PDB file of N, CA and C in Angstrom:
ATOM      1  N   MET A   1     203.952 249.654 195.309  1.00  0.00           N
ATOM      2  CA  MET A   1     203.878 248.112 195.727  1.00  0.00           C
ATOM      3  C   MET A   1     204.366 246.865 196.341  1.00  0.00           C
ATOM      4  N   GLU A   2     203.450 246.031 196.671  1.00  0.00           N
ATOM      5  CA  GLU A   2     203.307 245.077 198.131  1.00  0.00           C
ATOM      6  C   GLU A   2     204.438 244.227 197.696  1.00  0.00           C
ATOM      7  N   THR A   3     204.089 243.360 198.899  1.00  0.00           N
ATOM      8  CA  THR A   3     204.182 241.860 198.561  1.00  0.00           C
ATOM      9  C   THR A   3     203.645 241.046 199.198  1.00  0.00           C
ATOM     10  N   ILE A   4     203.384 239.731 199.177  1.00  0.00           N
ATOM     11  CA  ILE A   4     201.990 238.757 199.791  1.00  0.00           C
ATOM     12  C   ILE A   4     203.226 237.677 199.625  1.00  0.00           C
ATOM     13  N   THR A   5     203.159 236.754 200.869  1.00  0.00           N
ATOM     14  CA  THR A   5     203.284 235.579 201.124  1.00  0.00           C
ATOM     15  C   THR A   5     202.263 234.064 200.672  1.00  0.00           C
ATOM     16  N   LEU A   6     201.360 233.781 199.728  1.00  0.00           N
ATOM     17  CA  LEU A   6     200.297 232.932 200.769  1.00  0.00           C
ATOM     18  C   LEU A   6     201.083 231.170 200.450  1.00  0.00           C
ATOM     19  N   LYS A   7     200.904 230.324 201.560  1.00  0.00           N
ATOM     20  CA  LYS A   7     201.389 228.591 201.267  1.00  0.00           C
ATOM     21  C   LYS A   7     199.705 228.168 200.551  1.00  0.00           C
ATOM     22  N   VAL A   8     200.498 227.770 199.424  1.00  0.00           N
ATOM     23  CA  VAL A   8     199.260 226.794 198.207  1.00  0.00           C
ATOM     24  C   VAL A   8     199.384 225.075 198.607  1.00  0.00           C
ATOM     25  N   ASN A   9     198.328 224.381 198.599  1.00  0.00           N
ATOM     26  CA  ASN A   9     197.773 223.501 199.355  1.00  0.00           C
ATOM     27  C   ASN A   9     197.776 222.936 197.356  1.00  0.00           C
ATOM     28  N   GLY A  10     198.049 221.512 197.101  1.00  0.00           N
ATOM     29  CA  GLY A  10     198.115 220.891 196.085  1.00  0.00           C
ATOM     30  C   GLY A  10     199.108 220.787 194.697  1.00  0.00           C
ATOM     31  N   MET A  11     200.374 222.285 195.008  1.00  0.00           N
ATOM     32  CA  MET A  11     201.516 221.317 194.469  1.00  0.00           C
ATOM     33  C   MET A  11     202.361 220.435 194.044  1.00  0.00           C
ATOM     34  N   SER A  12     202.333 219.223 192.833  1.00  0.00           N
ATOM     35  CA  SER A  12     203.290 218.512 192.938  1.00  0.00           C
ATOM     36  C   SER A  12     204.566 217.938 192.468  1.00  0.00           C
ATOM     37  N   CYS A  13     204.786 218.877 191.675  1.00  0.00           N
ATOM     38  CA  CYS A  13     205.346 219.404 190.214  1.00  0.00           C
ATOM     39  C   CYS A  13     205.604 220.817 189.893  1.00  0.00           C
ATOM     40  N   GLY A  14     206.930 220.509 188.871  1.00  0.00           N
ATOM     41  CA  GLY A  14     206.951 221.545 188.221  1.00  0.00           C
ATOM     42  C   GLY A  14     205.992 222.089 187.885  1.00  0.00           C
ATOM     43  N   GLY A  15     204.841 220.793 186.463  1.00  0.00           N
ATOM     44  CA  GLY A  15     204.013 221.634 186.242  1.00  0.00           C
ATOM     45  C   GLY A  15     203.274 222.943 186.944  1.00  0.00           C
ATOM     46  N   CYS A  16     203.054 222.377 187.439  1.00  0.00           N
ATOM     47  CA  CYS A  16     201.514 222.343 189.049  1.00  0.00           C
ATOM     48  C   CYS A  16     202.849 224.352 188.876  1.00  0.00           C
ATOM     49  N   VAL A  17     203.877 224.449 189.890  1.00  0.00           N
ATOM     50  CA  VAL A  17     204.191 225.704 189.736  1.00  0.00           C
ATOM     51  C   VAL A  17     204.617 226.636 188.713  1.00  0.00           C
ATOM     52  N   GLY A  18     204.770 226.192 186.994  1.00  0.00           N
ATOM     53  CA  GLY A  18     204.048 226.461 185.797  1.00  0.00           C
ATOM     54  C   GLY A  18     202.615 227.490 185.944  1.00  0.00           C
ATOM     55  N   SER A  19     201.891 226.400 186.012  1.00  0.00           N
ATOM     56  CA  SER A  19     200.256 226.724 186.217  1.00  0.00           C
ATOM     57  C   SER A  19     200.312 227.590 187.808  1.00  0.00           C
ATOM     58  N   VAL A  20     200.675 227.751 189.191  1.00  0.00           N
ATOM     59  CA  VAL A  20     200.881 228.681 189.415  1.00  0.00           C
ATOM     60  C   VAL A  20     200.768 230.456 188.705  1.00  0.00           C
ATOM     61  N   THR A  21     201.832 230.209 189.153  1.00  0.00           N
ATOM     62  CA  THR A  21     202.886 231.373 188.247  1.00  0.00           C
ATOM     63  C   THR A  21     202.040 231.858 186.633  1.00  0.00           C
ATOM     64  N   ARG A  22     201.693 231.533 185.898  1.00  0.00           N
ATOM     65  CA  ARG A  22     200.886 232.327 185.007  1.00  0.00           C
ATOM     66  C   ARG A  22     200.031 232.540 185.162  1.00  0.00           C
ATOM     67  N   ALA A  23     199.211 231.588 186.379  1.00  0.00           N
ATOM     68  CA  ALA A  23     197.985 232.204 186.452  1.00  0.00           C
ATOM     69  C   ALA A  23     197.806 233.681 187.590  1.00  0.00           C
ATOM     70  N   LEU A  24     199.183 233.629 188.234  1.00  0.00           N
ATOM     71  CA  LEU A  24     199.244 234.710 188.481  1.00  0.00           C
ATOM     72  C   LEU A  24     199.119 236.250 188.032  1.00  0.00           C
ATOM     73  N   LYS A  25     200.679 235.815 187.081  1.00  0.00           N
ATOM     74  CA  LYS A  25     201.039 236.020 186.169  1.00  0.00           C
ATOM     75  C   LYS A  25     199.232 236.736 185.360  1.00  0.00           C
ATOM     76  N   ALA A  26     199.200 236.245 185.107  1.00  0.00           N
ATOM     77  CA  ALA A  26     198.002 237.185 183.923  1.00  0.00           C
ATOM     78  C   ALA A  26     197.013 237.890 184.772  1.00  0.00           C
ATOM     79  N   THR A  27     197.270 237.892 186.115  1.00  0.00           N
ATOM     80  CA  THR A  27     196.086 239.384 187.039  1.00  0.00           C
ATOM     81  C   THR A  27     196.968 240.523 186.785  1.00  0.00           C
ATOM     82  N   PRO A  28     195.812 241.085 186.336  1.00  0.00           N
ATOM     83  CA  PRO A  28     196.179 243.093 186.665  1.00  0.00           C
ATOM     84  C   PRO A  28     197.152 243.417 187.331  1.00  0.00           C
ATOM     85  N   GLY A  29     198.343 244.093 187.426  1.00  0.00           N
ATOM     86  CA  GLY A  29     198.453 244.867 188.885  1.00  0.00           C
ATOM     87  C   GLY A  29     199.696 244.032 188.835  1.00  0.00           C
ATOM     88  N   VAL A  30     199.972 242.498 188.935  1.00  0.00           N
ATOM     89  CA  VAL A  30     200.981 241.748 189.306  1.00  0.00           C
ATOM     90  C   VAL A  30     202.732 242.327 188.540  1.00  0.00           C
ATOM     91  N   SER A  31     203.509 242.497 189.130  1.00  0.00           N
ATOM     92  CA  SER A  31     204.365 242.478 188.756  1.00  0.00           C
ATOM     93  C   SER A  31     205.674 241.865 188.720  1.00  0.00           C
ATOM     94  N   ASP A  32     205.341 240.822 189.401  1.00  0.00           N
ATOM     95  CA  ASP A  32     206.221 239.139 190.201  1.00  0.00           C
ATOM     96  C   ASP A  32     205.379 237.975 190.605  1.00  0.00           C
ATOM     97  N   ALA A  33     205.791 237.020 190.528  1.00  0.00           N
ATOM     98  CA  ALA A  33     205.502 235.856 191.446  1.00  0.00           C
ATOM     99  C   ALA A  33     206.228 234.820 191.445  1.00  0.00           C
ATOM    100  N   VAL A  34     207.305 234.136 192.180  1.00  0.00           N
ATOM    101  CA  VAL A  34     207.924 232.932 192.686  1.00  0.00           C
ATOM    102  C   VAL A  34     206.945 233.095 193.545  1.00  0.00           C
ATOM    103  N   VAL A  35     207.150 231.366 192.567  1.00  0.00           N
ATOM    104  CA  VAL A  35     206.403 229.944 193.379  1.00  0.00           C
ATOM    105  C   VAL A  35     207.998 229.297 193.708  1.00  0.00           C
ATOM    106  N   ARG A  36     206.835 228.290 194.538  1.00  0.00           N
ATOM    107  CA  ARG A  36     208.079 227.384 194.940  1.00  0.00           C
ATOM    108  C   ARG A  36     207.363 225.776 195.428  1.00  0.00           C
ATOM    109  N   LEU A  37     208.147 225.375 194.807  1.00  0.00           N
ATOM    110  CA  LEU A  37     207.276 223.866 195.554  1.00  0.00           C
ATOM    111  C   LEU A  37     207.603 223.370 196.221  1.00  0.00           C
ATOM    112  N   ASP A  38     209.207 223.264 196.786  1.00  0.00           N
ATOM    113  CA  ASP A  38     209.580 222.573 198.128  1.00  0.00           C
ATOM    114  C   ASP A  38     208.765 223.766 199.583  1.00  0.00           C
ATOM    115  N   ALA A  39     208.798 224.116 198.842  1.00  0.00           N
ATOM    116  CA  ALA A  39     207.829 226.400 200.488  1.00  0.00           C
ATOM    117  C   ALA A  39     206.193 226.335 200.414  1.00  0.00           C
ATOM    118  N   ARG A  40     205.753 225.180 199.246  1.00  0.00           N
ATOM    119  CA  ARG A  40     204.780 225.727 198.716  1.00  0.00           C
ATOM    120  C   ARG A  40     204.044 226.838 199.261  1.00  0.00           C
ATOM    121  N   ASP A  41     204.609 227.182 197.849  1.00  0.00           N
ATOM    122  CA  ASP A  41     204.432 228.508 198.449  1.00  0.00           C
ATOM    123  C   ASP A  41     204.008 229.164 197.612  1.00  0.00           C
ATOM    124  N   ALA A  42     203.444 231.377 197.871  1.00  0.00           N
ATOM    125  CA  ALA A  42     204.038 231.888 196.841  1.00  0.00           C
ATOM    126  C   ALA A  42     204.503 233.029 196.517  1.00  0.00           C
ATOM    127  N   THR A  43     205.325 233.777 196.320  1.00  0.00           N
ATOM    128  CA  THR A  43     205.610 235.394 196.739  1.00  0.00           C
ATOM    129  C   THR A  43     204.810 236.581 195.985  1.00  0.00           C
ATOM    130  N   ILE A  44     204.338 236.961 195.722  1.00  0.00           N
ATOM    131  CA  ILE A  44     203.740 238.501 194.942  1.00  0.00           C
ATOM    132  C   ILE A  44     204.113 239.199 194.757  1.00  0.00           C
ATOM    133  N   THR A  45     205.071 240.363 194.209  1.00  0.00           N
ATOM    134  CA  THR A  45     204.893 241.912 194.393  1.00  0.00           C
ATOM    135  C   THR A  45     203.426 241.736 193.743  1.00  0.00           C
ATOM    136  N   PHE A  46     202.829 243.509 194.076  1.00  0.00           N
ATOM    137  CA  PHE A  46     201.331 243.342 193.044  1.00  0.00           C
ATOM    138  C   PHE A  46     201.284 245.751 192.871  1.00  0.00           C
ATOM    139  N   ASP A  47     200.359 245.736 192.854  1.00  0.00           N
ATOM    140  CA  ASP A  47     200.537 247.289 192.686  1.00  0.00           C
ATOM    141  C   ASP A  47     199.221 246.309 193.680  1.00  0.00           C
ATOM    142  N   PRO A  48     198.667 247.562 194.768  1.00  0.00           N
ATOM    143  CA  PRO A  48     197.399 247.399 195.567  1.00  0.00           C
ATOM    144  C   PRO A  48     196.164 248.225 194.888  1.00  0.00           C
ATOM    145  N   ALA A  49     196.754 248.497 193.983  1.00  0.00           N
ATOM    146  CA  ALA A  49     196.307 250.273 193.509  1.00  0.00           C
ATOM    147  C   ALA A  49     195.057 249.274 192.385  1.00  0.00           C
ATOM    148  N   ARG A  50     195.229 248.563 191.806  1.00  0.00           N
ATOM    149  CA  ARG A  50     194.985 247.027 190.765  1.00  0.00           C
ATOM    150  C   ARG A  50     194.249 245.721 191.419  1.00  0.00           C
ATOM    151  N   THR A  51     195.056 246.047 192.127  1.00  0.00           N
ATOM    152  CA  THR A  51     194.582 244.098 192.504  1.00  0.00           C
ATOM    153  C   THR A  51     195.106 244.243 194.200  1.00  0.00           C
ATOM    154  N   ASN A  52     194.311 242.486 194.762  1.00  0.00           N
ATOM    155  CA  ASN A  52     193.939 242.577 196.130  1.00  0.00           C
ATOM    156  C   ASN A  52     194.556 240.964 196.432  1.00  0.00           C
ATOM    157  N   ALA A  53     194.825 240.789 197.173  1.00  0.00           N
ATOM    158  CA  ALA A  53     195.679 240.094 198.045  1.00  0.00           C
ATOM    159  C   ALA A  53     194.416 238.863 197.844  1.00  0.00           C
ATOM    160  N   ALA A  54     192.739 239.595 197.925  1.00  0.00           N
ATOM    161  CA  ALA A  54     191.699 238.405 197.756  1.00  0.00           C
ATOM    162  C   ALA A  54     191.508 237.698 196.153  1.00  0.00           C
ATOM    163  N   ALA A  55     191.337 238.372 194.979  1.00  0.00           N
ATOM    164  CA  ALA A  55     192.282 238.462 193.472  1.00  0.00           C
ATOM    165  C   ALA A  55     192.954 237.183 193.611  1.00  0.00           C
ATOM    166  N   LEU A  56     194.528 237.319 194.197  1.00  0.00           N
ATOM    167  CA  LEU A  56     195.337 236.768 194.390  1.00  0.00           C
ATOM    168  C   LEU A  56     194.387 235.874 194.759  1.00  0.00           C
ATOM    169  N   LYS A  57     193.917 235.299 195.793  1.00  0.00           N
ATOM    170  CA  LYS A  57     194.005 234.018 196.123  1.00  0.00           C
ATOM    171  C   LYS A  57     192.933 233.418 194.790  1.00  0.00           C
ATOM    172  N   SER A  58     191.714 234.082 194.706  1.00  0.00           N
ATOM    173  CA  SER A  58     191.381 233.372 193.620  1.00  0.00           C
ATOM    174  C   SER A  58     191.635 233.171 191.602  1.00  0.00           C
ATOM    175  N   ALA A  59     192.648 233.560 191.887  1.00  0.00           N
ATOM    176  CA  ALA A  59     193.262 233.010 190.693  1.00  0.00           C
ATOM    177  C   ALA A  59     194.180 231.974 190.288  1.00  0.00           C
ATOM    178  N   ILE A  60     194.538 232.153 191.895  1.00  0.00           N
ATOM    179  CA  ILE A  60     195.690 230.228 192.092  1.00  0.00           C
ATOM    180  C   ILE A  60     194.549 229.428 192.249  1.00  0.00           C
ATOM    181  N   GLU A  61     193.284 229.770 192.827  1.00  0.00           N
ATOM    182  CA  GLU A  61     192.194 228.966 193.250  1.00  0.00           C
ATOM    183  C   GLU A  61     192.239 228.649 192.084  1.00  0.00           C
ATOM    184  N   SER A  62     191.711 228.893 190.578  1.00  0.00           N
ATOM    185  CA  SER A  62     190.754 229.419 189.858  1.00  0.00           C
ATOM    186  C   SER A  62     191.300 228.074 188.632  1.00  0.00           C
ATOM    187  N   ALA A  63     193.407 228.081 189.101  1.00  0.00           N
ATOM    188  CA  ALA A  63     194.080 227.806 188.691  1.00  0.00           C
ATOM    189  C   ALA A  63     194.115 225.807 189.237  1.00  0.00           C
ATOM    190  N   GLY A  64     192.575 226.108 190.405  1.00  0.00           N
ATOM    191  CA  GLY A  64     192.813 224.466 190.501  1.00  0.00           C
ATOM    192  C   GLY A  64     193.263 224.112 192.441  1.00  0.00           C
ATOM    193  N   TYR A  65     194.230 225.400 192.726  1.00  0.00           N
ATOM    194  CA  TYR A  65     195.273 224.840 194.395  1.00  0.00           C
ATOM    195  C   TYR A  65     194.566 225.380 195.745  1.00  0.00           C
ATOM    196  N   ASP A  66     195.736 225.501 195.829  1.00  0.00           N
ATOM    197  CA  ASP A  66     193.919 225.918 196.973  1.00  0.00           C
ATOM    198  C   ASP A  66     195.415 226.466 197.898  1.00  0.00           C
ATOM    199  N   VAL A  67     194.620 227.654 198.616  1.00  0.00           N
ATOM    200  CA  VAL A  67     195.213 228.527 199.452  1.00  0.00           C
ATOM    201  C   VAL A  67     195.104 228.554 200.420  1.00  0.00           C
ATOM    202  N   VAL A  68     195.699 228.702 202.122  1.00  0.00           N
ATOM    203  CA  VAL A  68     195.886 228.312 202.808  1.00  0.00           C
ATOM    204  C   VAL A  68     195.896 229.949 203.495  1.00  0.00           C
ATOM    205  N   GLY A  69     195.220 229.793 204.158  1.00  0.00           N
ATOM    206  CA  GLY A  69     195.149 230.648 204.958  1.00  0.00           C
ATOM    207  C   GLY A  69     194.080 232.134 204.312  1.00  0.00           C
TER     208      GLY A  69
END
């Protein structure tokens, strides 16, 4: 398992946190996702054999938010 932290722009409330969390957890290979509104980031634990950082960024962007970096 690997863990990555991505900066997420566009979140403004708990509902946004829920949307990003659901999008990440629905990605095959993701075992955990912790999204923090105060830090504007998401820490994701995933199986690198099943997914990668690009797919995680895409999941966040598909939910309507921007990934920084």
